[in-house]
Short mmCIF file of C-alpha atoms in Angstrom, two decimals:
data_model
loop_
_atom_site.label_atom_id
_atom_site.label_comp_id
_atom_site.label_asym_id
_atom_site.label_seq_id
_atom_site.Cartn_x
_atom_site.Cartn_y
_atom_site.Cartn_z
CA MET J 142 31.72 -18.81 -4.35
CA PRO J 143 31.51 -15.03 -4.81
CA GLN J 144 30.75 -12.83 -1.86
CA PRO J 145 27.08 -12.89 -0.88
CA LEU J 146 25.14 -9.69 -1.58
CA ASN J 147 22.90 -10.02 1.46
CA TYR J 148 20.04 -7.90 0.23
CA LEU J 149 16.81 -8.65 2.02
CA LYS J 150 13.82 -9.80 0.00
CA GLU J 151 10.60 -7.84 -0.14
CA THR J 152 7.79 -9.28 1.98
CA ALA J 153 5.28 -11.11 -0.20
CA SER J 154 1.94 -9.45 -0.85
CA GLN J 155 -1.33 -11.03 0.24
CA THR J 156 -4.86 -10.04 -0.67
CA ALA J 157 -6.49 -7.30 1.39
CA GLY J 158 -9.50 -9.61 1.66
CA PRO J 159 -13.20 -8.79 1.93
CA TYR J 160 -12.88 -7.12 5.34
CA VAL J 161 -10.22 -4.56 4.43
CA HIS J 162 -12.60 -1.85 5.68
CA ILE J 163 -12.08 -2.91 9.30
CA GLY J 164 -8.49 -1.85 9.21
CA LEU J 165 -8.49 0.99 6.73
CA ILE J 166 -12.01 2.49 6.79
CA PRO J 167 -13.65 1.13 9.96
CA ALA J 168 -16.75 3.29 9.56
CA MET J 169 -17.59 1.30 6.42
CA ALA J 170 -17.27 -1.96 8.36
CA GLY J 171 -19.97 -0.56 10.64
CA PHE J 172 -18.21 0.78 13.71
CA ASP J 173 -16.47 3.81 15.12
CA ILE J 174 -13.09 3.28 16.77
CA PHE J 175 -10.42 5.87 15.90
CA GLU J 176 -10.45 9.50 16.94
CA LYS J 177 -9.04 10.44 13.55
CA ASN J 178 -9.89 8.73 10.31
CA PHE J 179 -8.56 8.83 6.79
CA SER J 180 -11.05 9.46 4.06
CA ASN J 181 -11.82 10.11 0.41
CA VAL J 182 -11.84 13.89 0.93
CA LEU J 183 -8.42 15.30 0.09
CA VAL J 184 -9.42 18.96 0.15
CA ARG J 185 -9.64 21.38 3.05
CA PRO J 186 -11.26 24.80 2.90
CA ASN J 187 -7.97 26.51 2.07
CA THR J 188 -6.59 23.97 -0.39
CA GLN J 189 -5.58 25.64 -3.63
CA GLY J 190 -6.83 24.45 -6.97
CA GLU J 191 -9.93 23.52 -8.91
CA ARG J 192 -12.31 21.34 -6.89
CA ILE J 193 -13.16 18.12 -8.66
CA THR J 194 -14.93 14.86 -7.90
CA LEU J 195 -13.34 11.67 -9.19
CA GLU J 196 -16.01 9.05 -9.59
CA GLY J 197 -15.91 5.58 -11.02
CA LYS J 198 -16.12 1.84 -10.70
CA VAL J 199 -13.81 -1.13 -10.92
CA LEU J 200 -15.25 -3.91 -13.07
CA ASP J 201 -14.40 -7.61 -12.99
CA GLY J 202 -14.11 -10.00 -15.93
CA THR J 203 -17.90 -10.20 -16.30
CA GLY J 204 -18.28 -6.41 -16.31
CA SER J 205 -19.73 -6.42 -12.80
CA PRO J 206 -18.61 -3.72 -10.37
CA LEU J 207 -16.46 -4.74 -7.43
CA ARG J 208 -18.42 -3.79 -4.34
CA ASP J 209 -15.65 -4.55 -1.86
CA VAL J 210 -12.72 -2.77 -3.51
CA LEU J 211 -10.52 -0.13 -1.88
CA LEU J 212 -8.72 2.56 -3.85
CA GLU J 213 -6.04 4.95 -2.76
CA ILE J 214 -4.96 7.95 -4.77
CA TRP J 215 -1.73 9.93 -4.61
CA GLN J 216 -1.35 13.14 -6.54
CA ALA J 217 0.51 16.40 -6.88
CA ASN J 218 -1.02 19.68 -5.78
CA ALA J 219 -2.37 22.39 -8.08
CA ALA J 220 1.20 23.59 -8.71
CA GLY J 221 2.33 20.13 -9.81
CA ARG J 222 4.34 19.44 -6.65
CA TYR J 223 4.09 16.30 -4.52
CA ASN J 224 4.00 16.87 -0.77
CA HIS J 225 7.12 14.78 -0.17
CA PRO J 226 10.79 15.70 0.27
CA ALA J 227 11.89 13.62 -2.72
CA ASP J 228 10.02 15.94 -5.09
CA ARG J 229 12.46 18.77 -5.57
CA SER J 230 10.69 20.40 -8.50
CA ALA J 231 9.94 24.09 -8.49
CA GLY J 232 6.23 24.24 -7.73
CA ALA J 233 5.12 25.59 -4.35
CA LEU J 234 3.95 23.25 -1.62
CA ASP J 235 0.43 23.66 -0.30
CA ALA J 236 0.21 23.19 3.47
CA ASP J 237 -3.47 22.34 3.07
CA PHE J 238 -2.98 19.44 0.71
CA ARG J 239 -1.40 16.09 1.59
CA GLY J 240 -2.34 14.65 -1.77
CA TRP J 241 -3.46 11.27 -0.56
CA GLY J 242 -6.83 9.68 0.14
CA ARG J 243 -8.58 6.34 0.28
CA ALA J 244 -12.09 5.21 -0.54
CA GLY J 245 -14.07 2.00 -0.41
CA SER J 246 -16.62 1.26 -3.09
CA ASP J 247 -20.29 1.48 -2.20
CA PHE J 248 -21.52 -1.92 -1.02
CA GLU J 249 -24.54 -1.74 -3.35
CA THR J 250 -23.42 0.13 -6.47
CA GLY J 251 -19.65 -0.29 -6.41
CA LEU J 252 -19.22 3.47 -6.92
CA VAL J 253 -15.96 4.99 -5.68
CA THR J 254 -15.63 8.75 -5.19
CA PHE J 255 -12.90 11.17 -4.18
CA GLU J 256 -13.20 14.88 -3.46
CA THR J 257 -9.95 16.46 -4.51
CA ILE J 258 -8.38 19.10 -6.73
CA LYS J 259 -7.09 18.79 -10.23
CA PRO J 260 -3.32 18.39 -10.00
CA GLY J 261 -0.95 20.56 -11.97
CA ALA J 262 1.42 19.31 -14.64
CA ILE J 263 4.45 17.58 -13.17
CA THR J 264 8.05 18.04 -14.19
CA ASP J 265 9.79 14.68 -14.01
CA ARG J 266 13.39 14.24 -12.96
CA ALA J 267 14.60 14.39 -16.55
CA GLY J 268 12.95 17.81 -16.84
CA ARG J 269 10.10 16.59 -19.03
CA LYS J 270 6.59 17.93 -18.54
CA CYS J 271 4.12 15.23 -17.60
CA ALA J 272 0.39 15.66 -18.08
CA PRO J 273 -1.62 16.13 -14.91
CA HIS J 274 -2.52 12.76 -13.44
CA VAL J 275 -3.59 10.95 -10.31
CA ASN J 276 -1.85 7.75 -9.23
CA VAL J 277 -4.23 4.96 -8.23
CA TRP J 278 -3.64 1.84 -6.14
CA ILE J 279 -6.29 -0.88 -6.00
CA VAL J 280 -6.73 -3.71 -3.49
CA ALA J 281 -9.60 -6.12 -2.82
CA ARG J 282 -10.56 -9.69 -2.18
CA GLY J 283 -9.21 -11.67 -5.15
CA ILE J 284 -6.47 -9.14 -5.91
CA ASN J 285 -3.25 -10.79 -4.77
CA ILE J 286 -0.98 -7.80 -5.16
CA GLY J 287 -2.08 -4.17 -5.32
CA LEU J 288 -2.68 -2.86 -8.84
CA ASN J 289 -1.15 0.45 -9.90
CA THR J 290 -2.70 2.60 -12.57
CA ARG J 291 -3.18 6.31 -13.32
CA LEU J 292 -5.99 8.66 -14.17
CA TYR J 293 -5.38 11.40 -16.73
CA PHE J 294 -7.89 14.10 -17.64
CA SER J 295 -9.95 14.26 -20.84
CA ASP J 296 -9.64 18.04 -21.12
CA GLU J 297 -5.83 17.88 -21.23
CA GLU J 298 -5.57 16.59 -24.77
CA ALA J 299 -2.41 18.49 -25.68
CA ALA J 300 -0.57 17.55 -22.51
CA ASN J 301 -1.74 13.94 -22.76
CA ALA J 302 -0.46 13.71 -26.33
CA THR J 303 3.10 14.39 -25.19
CA ASP J 304 3.02 12.66 -21.81
CA PRO J 305 6.02 10.31 -21.54
CA VAL J 306 4.07 7.57 -19.77
CA LEU J 307 0.96 7.63 -21.95
CA ASN J 308 3.26 7.43 -24.95
CA LEU J 309 4.74 4.19 -23.65
CA VAL J 310 1.35 2.50 -23.89
CA GLU J 311 1.12 0.19 -26.88
CA PRO J 312 -1.00 -0.26 -28.81
CA PRO J 313 -2.13 3.38 -28.56
CA VAL J 314 -5.78 2.32 -28.45
CA ARG J 315 -5.20 1.26 -24.83
CA ARG J 316 -4.27 4.80 -23.75
CA LYS J 317 -7.92 5.75 -23.45
CA THR J 318 -8.27 3.30 -20.55
CA LEU J 319 -6.30 5.78 -18.43
CA ILE J 320 -8.39 8.88 -19.21
CA ALA J 321 -11.15 10.15 -16.93
CA THR J 322 -13.95 12.04 -18.67
CA ARG J 323 -14.78 15.56 -17.56
CA GLY J 324 -18.41 16.43 -16.93
CA GLU J 325 -20.49 18.64 -14.68
CA ARG J 326 -23.23 17.92 -12.18
CA ALA J 327 -25.03 20.60 -10.21
CA GLY J 328 -22.26 23.06 -10.97
CA ASN J 329 -19.51 20.71 -9.80
CA VAL J 330 -16.79 19.24 -11.96
CA VAL J 331 -16.94 15.44 -12.05
CA TYR J 332 -14.40 13.24 -13.75
CA SER J 333 -15.72 9.75 -14.45
CA PHE J 334 -13.59 6.67 -14.84
CA THR J 335 -13.96 2.94 -15.34
CA ILE J 336 -11.23 0.50 -14.40
CA ASN J 337 -11.60 -2.81 -16.21
CA LEU J 338 -9.66 -5.65 -14.62
CA GLN J 339 -10.10 -7.84 -17.69
CA GLY J 340 -11.58 -7.85 -21.18
CA SER J 341 -10.99 -6.06 -24.45
CA ASP J 342 -10.90 -2.71 -22.65
CA GLU J 343 -8.65 -3.93 -19.85
CA THR J 344 -7.13 -0.94 -18.07
CA VAL J 345 -3.39 -0.44 -18.35
CA PHE J 346 -1.73 -1.41 -15.08
CA PHE J 347 1.83 -0.53 -14.25
CA ASP J 348 4.76 -2.33 -12.70
CA VAL J 349 6.08 0.75 -10.91
CA MET A 276 59.31 12.37 -1.88
CA ASN A 277 57.80 14.10 -4.89
CA ALA A 278 54.36 15.57 -4.55
CA GLN A 279 51.82 14.06 -6.93
CA ALA A 280 50.89 16.12 -9.94
CA PRO A 281 47.59 17.91 -9.47
CA ALA A 282 44.73 15.89 -10.92
CA SER A 283 44.04 18.54 -13.50
CA GLN A 284 47.49 17.95 -15.01
CA ASP A 285 47.16 14.17 -15.12
CA PRO A 286 45.65 13.25 -18.52
CA ARG A 287 44.32 9.99 -17.09
CA LEU A 288 42.15 11.94 -14.70
CA ASN A 289 41.16 14.73 -17.02
CA ARG A 290 37.44 14.37 -16.53
CA PRO A 291 35.01 17.26 -16.41
CA GLU A 292 33.19 15.78 -13.39
CA PRO A 293 34.55 13.60 -10.62
CA PHE A 294 33.05 10.14 -10.45
CA THR A 295 30.82 10.01 -7.40
CA PRO A 296 29.78 6.98 -5.36
CA PRO A 297 26.87 5.07 -6.89
CA LEU A 298 24.18 6.45 -4.65
CA GLY A 299 21.60 6.00 -7.35
CA ASP A 300 18.70 8.02 -8.62
CA GLY A 301 16.18 7.47 -5.85
CA GLY A 302 14.21 4.86 -7.74
CA PHE A 303 13.23 1.62 -6.07
CA PHE A 304 14.78 -1.73 -6.80
CA GLN A 305 12.86 -3.58 -9.48
CA ARG A 306 10.15 -5.60 -7.79
CA ASP A 307 10.90 -9.33 -7.85
CA ARG A 308 7.48 -10.60 -8.85
CA SER A 309 8.58 -14.25 -8.53
CA ILE A 310 8.20 -14.01 -4.76
CA HIS A 311 4.70 -12.51 -4.93
CA PRO A 312 1.50 -14.37 -5.72
CA PRO A 313 0.52 -14.06 -9.38
CA ALA A 314 -2.63 -12.05 -10.12
CA TYR A 315 -4.28 -15.16 -11.55
CA ALA A 316 -4.13 -17.99 -9.01
CA PRO A 317 -7.09 -20.31 -9.70
CA GLY A 318 -6.75 -22.17 -6.39
CA TYR A 319 -7.90 -18.90 -4.83
CA LYS A 320 -11.11 -18.66 -6.80
CA SER A 321 -11.81 -14.97 -6.24
CA SER A 322 -8.70 -14.13 -8.23
CA VAL A 323 -10.03 -15.61 -11.46
CA LEU A 324 -12.31 -12.73 -12.46
CA ARG A 325 -10.23 -10.07 -10.75
CA SER A 326 -6.82 -10.67 -12.29
CA PRO A 327 -5.55 -8.54 -15.18
CA ARG A 328 -4.54 -10.63 -18.19
CA GLN A 329 -2.38 -8.11 -20.06
CA SER A 330 1.25 -7.56 -19.17
CA LEU A 331 1.98 -4.84 -16.67
CA LEU A 332 3.66 -1.81 -18.24
CA SER A 333 7.01 -1.30 -16.52
CA LEU A 334 7.77 2.28 -15.46
CA GLU A 335 11.06 3.54 -14.20
CA GLY A 336 10.41 5.46 -11.01
CA SER A 337 9.40 9.05 -11.60
CA ALA A 338 8.34 11.65 -9.06
CA SER A 339 4.92 10.00 -9.03
CA GLU A 340 6.33 6.70 -7.74
CA ILE A 341 9.24 7.67 -5.49
CA THR A 342 7.09 10.06 -3.46
CA GLY A 343 4.23 9.08 -1.21
CA PRO A 344 2.07 10.34 1.62
CA VAL A 345 3.74 11.41 4.85
CA PHE A 346 2.01 10.67 8.14
CA GLY A 347 2.69 11.91 11.64
CA HIS A 348 1.63 11.34 15.21
CA ASN A 349 -1.15 13.87 14.68
CA ASP A 350 -2.86 11.30 12.47
CA LEU A 351 -3.11 8.80 15.31
CA GLY A 352 -4.78 8.53 18.68
CA PRO A 353 -3.11 7.35 21.90
CA LEU A 354 -4.80 3.91 21.96
CA ASP A 355 -4.41 3.13 18.28
CA ASN A 356 -1.76 0.45 18.86
CA ASP A 357 -3.60 -1.26 21.73
CA LEU A 358 -6.32 -3.54 20.40
CA ILE A 359 -6.99 -4.80 23.92
CA ARG A 360 -8.11 -1.35 24.99
CA ASN A 361 -9.07 0.63 21.90
CA TYR A 362 -12.59 -0.79 21.70
CA ALA A 363 -13.07 -2.08 25.26
CA LYS A 364 -16.53 -1.27 26.58
CA ASP A 365 -16.84 -3.12 29.89
CA GLY A 366 -13.69 -5.24 30.11
CA ASP A 367 -10.91 -6.82 28.11
CA PRO A 368 -11.58 -8.85 24.97
CA VAL A 369 -11.61 -12.64 25.16
CA GLY A 370 -8.54 -14.45 23.91
CA GLU A 371 -4.82 -15.02 24.26
CA ARG A 372 -3.13 -11.72 24.97
CA ILE A 373 -0.22 -11.18 22.60
CA ILE A 374 2.30 -8.52 21.65
CA VAL A 375 3.21 -8.23 17.96
CA HIS A 376 6.37 -6.32 17.20
CA GLY A 377 9.09 -5.99 14.61
CA ARG A 378 10.79 -3.66 12.22
CA VAL A 379 9.87 -2.29 8.85
CA LEU A 380 13.04 -2.57 6.79
CA ASP A 381 13.92 -2.02 3.18
CA GLU A 382 15.82 -4.47 0.99
CA ASN A 383 19.05 -2.69 1.93
CA GLY A 384 18.39 -3.70 5.52
CA ARG A 385 17.73 -0.13 6.66
CA GLY A 386 14.88 0.63 9.00
CA VAL A 387 12.04 2.60 7.44
CA PRO A 388 11.34 5.37 9.96
CA ASN A 389 8.06 7.17 10.66
CA THR A 390 6.02 5.05 8.33
CA LEU A 391 2.39 4.15 8.90
CA VAL A 392 1.59 0.51 9.71
CA GLU A 393 -2.08 -0.48 9.92
CA PHE A 394 -3.39 -3.87 11.05
CA TRP A 395 -6.73 -5.63 11.31
CA GLN A 396 -7.91 -9.07 12.32
CA ALA A 397 -10.71 -11.36 13.45
CA ASN A 398 -11.40 -11.83 17.15
CA ALA A 399 -10.32 -14.88 19.17
CA GLY A 400 -13.26 -16.86 17.78
CA GLY A 401 -12.46 -16.05 14.16
CA ARG A 402 -15.20 -13.44 13.68
CA TYR A 403 -14.64 -10.03 12.13
CA ARG A 404 -16.45 -6.94 13.33
CA HIS A 405 -17.71 -6.27 9.81
CA LYS A 406 -21.27 -6.03 8.59
CA LYS A 407 -20.52 -8.46 5.78
CA ASP A 408 -19.12 -11.22 8.03
CA THR A 409 -21.83 -13.77 8.87
CA TYR A 410 -19.73 -16.51 10.52
CA LEU A 411 -21.62 -18.02 13.46
CA ALA A 412 -18.85 -17.31 16.01
CA PRO A 413 -19.90 -14.33 18.14
CA ILE A 414 -18.76 -10.73 17.96
CA ASP A 415 -16.75 -9.76 21.02
CA PRO A 416 -18.28 -6.62 22.51
CA ASN A 417 -14.86 -5.48 23.72
CA PHE A 418 -12.91 -6.03 20.53
CA GLY A 419 -12.83 -3.86 17.43
CA GLY A 420 -10.02 -5.62 15.62
CA CYS A 421 -7.98 -2.82 14.10
CA GLY A 422 -5.12 -0.55 15.00
CA ARG A 423 -2.18 1.36 13.63
CA ALA A 424 1.25 2.62 14.56
CA LEU A 425 4.05 4.76 13.23
CA THR A 426 7.48 3.19 13.13
CA ASP A 427 10.15 4.92 15.22
CA ASP A 428 13.48 6.23 13.93
CA THR A 429 14.79 2.68 13.50
CA GLY A 430 11.69 1.30 11.79
CA TYR A 431 10.41 -0.44 14.92
CA TYR A 432 6.69 -0.87 15.62
CA TYR A 433 4.66 -2.77 18.18
CA PHE A 434 1.09 -3.34 19.23
CA ARG A 435 -0.94 -5.37 21.67
CA THR A 436 -3.93 -7.53 20.78
CA VAL A 437 -5.50 -10.95 21.25
CA LYS A 438 -4.57 -13.83 18.99
CA PRO A 439 -7.12 -14.14 16.18
CA GLY A 440 -8.90 -17.43 15.56
CA PRO A 441 -9.09 -19.39 12.30
CA TYR A 442 -12.36 -19.25 10.37
CA PRO A 443 -14.09 -20.94 7.45
CA TRP A 444 -14.63 -19.23 4.11
CA ARG A 445 -16.22 -20.04 0.80
CA ASN A 446 -13.52 -21.24 -1.54
CA PHE A 447 -13.69 -25.00 -1.34
CA VAL A 448 -16.46 -26.41 0.86
CA ASN A 449 -14.11 -26.91 3.79
CA SER A 450 -11.58 -24.09 3.42
CA TRP A 451 -10.31 -22.49 6.62
CA ARG A 452 -8.03 -19.51 6.98
CA PRO A 453 -5.12 -19.97 9.34
CA ALA A 454 -5.05 -17.42 12.15
CA HIS A 455 -3.67 -14.22 10.64
CA ILE A 456 -3.34 -10.48 11.03
CA HIS A 457 -3.61 -8.20 7.99
CA PHE A 458 -0.93 -5.52 7.59
CA SER A 459 -0.89 -2.39 5.45
CA VAL A 460 2.44 -0.56 5.12
CA PHE A 461 3.36 2.61 3.24
CA GLY A 462 7.14 3.16 3.13
CA SER A 463 8.48 6.43 1.79
CA GLY A 464 7.29 6.12 -1.81
CA PHE A 465 3.95 5.05 -3.24
CA ALA A 466 5.71 2.27 -5.19
CA GLN A 467 6.54 0.62 -1.84
CA ARG A 468 2.89 0.35 -0.84
CA LEU A 469 2.18 -3.15 0.44
CA ILE A 470 -0.62 -5.16 1.98
CA THR A 471 0.17 -8.56 3.41
CA GLN A 472 -0.84 -10.99 6.16
CA MET A 473 1.08 -12.30 9.15
CA TYR A 474 0.63 -15.90 10.25
CA PHE A 475 1.58 -17.68 13.48
CA GLU A 476 4.34 -20.24 13.91
CA GLY A 477 3.07 -23.78 14.18
CA ASP A 478 -0.41 -23.28 12.70
CA PRO A 479 -1.35 -26.54 10.89
CA LEU A 480 -3.64 -24.63 8.49
CA ILE A 481 -0.73 -22.75 6.93
CA PRO A 482 0.34 -25.33 4.32
CA ILE A 483 -3.21 -25.93 3.11
CA CYS A 484 -4.46 -22.35 2.89
CA PRO A 485 -5.55 -21.51 -0.69
CA ILE A 486 -4.57 -17.86 -0.19
CA LEU A 487 -1.18 -18.45 1.40
CA THR A 488 -0.26 -21.04 -1.20
CA THR A 489 -0.75 -18.52 -4.00
CA ILE A 490 2.81 -17.54 -3.08
CA PRO A 491 5.05 -19.54 -5.42
CA ASP A 492 8.24 -19.22 -3.36
CA LYS A 493 8.56 -21.34 -0.20
CA ASP A 494 10.99 -18.97 1.47
CA ALA A 495 8.73 -15.99 0.75
CA LEU A 496 5.83 -17.87 2.31
CA ASP A 497 7.89 -18.74 5.38
CA ARG A 498 8.75 -15.07 5.84
CA LEU A 499 5.06 -14.36 6.48
CA VAL A 500 5.08 -16.68 9.51
CA ALA A 501 5.88 -14.90 12.76
CA PRO A 502 7.84 -16.92 15.33
CA LEU A 503 7.02 -16.95 18.99
CA ASP A 504 9.39 -14.46 20.62
CA LEU A 505 9.56 -15.50 24.24
CA ASN A 506 12.18 -12.88 25.04
CA ALA A 507 9.77 -10.10 24.14
CA SER A 508 6.83 -11.53 26.03
CA THR A 509 5.64 -10.10 29.34
CA PRO A 510 5.67 -12.74 32.11
CA PHE A 511 2.22 -13.47 33.54
CA ASP A 512 0.67 -11.14 30.94
CA SER A 513 1.30 -11.63 27.19
CA LEU A 514 3.20 -13.82 24.75
CA ALA A 515 4.97 -12.05 21.89
CA TYR A 516 5.38 -12.71 18.18
CA ARG A 517 7.99 -11.06 16.00
CA PHE A 518 7.16 -9.92 12.49
CA ASP A 519 9.63 -7.96 10.38
CA ILE A 520 8.34 -6.49 7.13
CA VAL A 521 10.62 -5.75 4.19
CA LEU A 522 9.73 -3.08 1.64
CA ARG A 523 11.48 -2.50 -1.66
CA GLY A 524 14.96 -1.06 -1.48
CA GLN A 525 15.82 2.37 -2.81
CA ARG A 526 18.81 3.24 -4.94
CA CYS A 527 19.72 5.90 -2.44
CA THR A 528 18.27 7.32 0.70
CA TYR A 529 17.23 10.73 -0.40
CA PHE A 530 17.79 12.24 2.96
CA GLU A 531 21.47 11.40 3.22
CA ASN A 532 22.29 13.94 0.54
CA ARG A 533 19.95 16.70 1.51
CA PRO A 534 21.93 19.58 3.00
CA GLU A 535 18.71 21.03 4.41
CA GLY A 536 17.99 17.79 6.26
CA ASN A 537 14.68 16.07 6.49
#
């Protein structure tokens, strides 16, 4: 027998269930308990960058919106820098931007929204420029292990065309499932997205 | 005794760069999906329409995956890890008083320090304080059912609560969830993000739960079952259960090599 390696094994995932709001967004469950709450608003008054709303739905295999889904997003700041010590790229940190938020879908419409800023382009560890993007993590009843995907921006066509991750997606027709569409409403910039869990337009999900 | 020739004069060692220990690139160990439930698990009916059917696209960890949100004590309140007191209105909640404690580790066996752990559960009668829960067992006016904690420098966390009850749910006509507590854990990178559930040693509903049995690996399932930890209990007050959580390992700890420290 060779020597044992003795690595531990990752704890198995379990669904977040229908009552995920109790733990992660108690106000949506219908009560007030914590002094401080996490939310879908990533911006503060002094956060740098272009204010945007990310708005979309997660659809099941029948095309119906999930009305009990929870999304978290993680993104770089306007300078393309993540607020974490492992990002040692050159962009400046922004003390007014953590870069993380969570949102539950509306119980009636399934709509999910985030108030954030458009991230800058990121330089990966090989020195390549990556198109601006937001990392998305999805949990819900019926989702056994959190789903990872990304949102890119429709007005970044040149950057998207050379993005090293988008270019891994085959066939290329699936790349559009990762692109949020820029629009405006009442003078505000709104990027719209649809995440399809199944079907011919199934969103690309990543094993990260 | 002759001195050794300097390395630069030894042709066998004439390398431009010294070979350094394999500390790695900061990426996480590849996730072993054989220990996790598959997305499509028809015995858990809700997964049928909510499971992707295409292959996941594998990404080597980039800055987007090896980084993640950082939390601190400023994000929490003083009662956040005490579910017996954090929603009490006119007394303590009904139920068995328990302490739940353990460590958040990575696959290298290292504690994951200062990471956010969130937990939520039904009350002692199996009822959630949630506007969508219609089970006939009553709401407990003194129990909210959620809390959170930051791990300490060694990855240790603890909280106090009452033991949740089992409850029925619509999967098969007579499906019951074993008593469980939901856990959400962050780790240091977003690719470590994990939600799971903790179960209690000896619960006869464990082997017949359609959600628990989505896990294909018996050992992985057993690791979700917290043993009674009598040594950590408080005599004449609370029993204790121990639940360690393991997140993916990292090919180095970034901080060990940072001259500027954390």
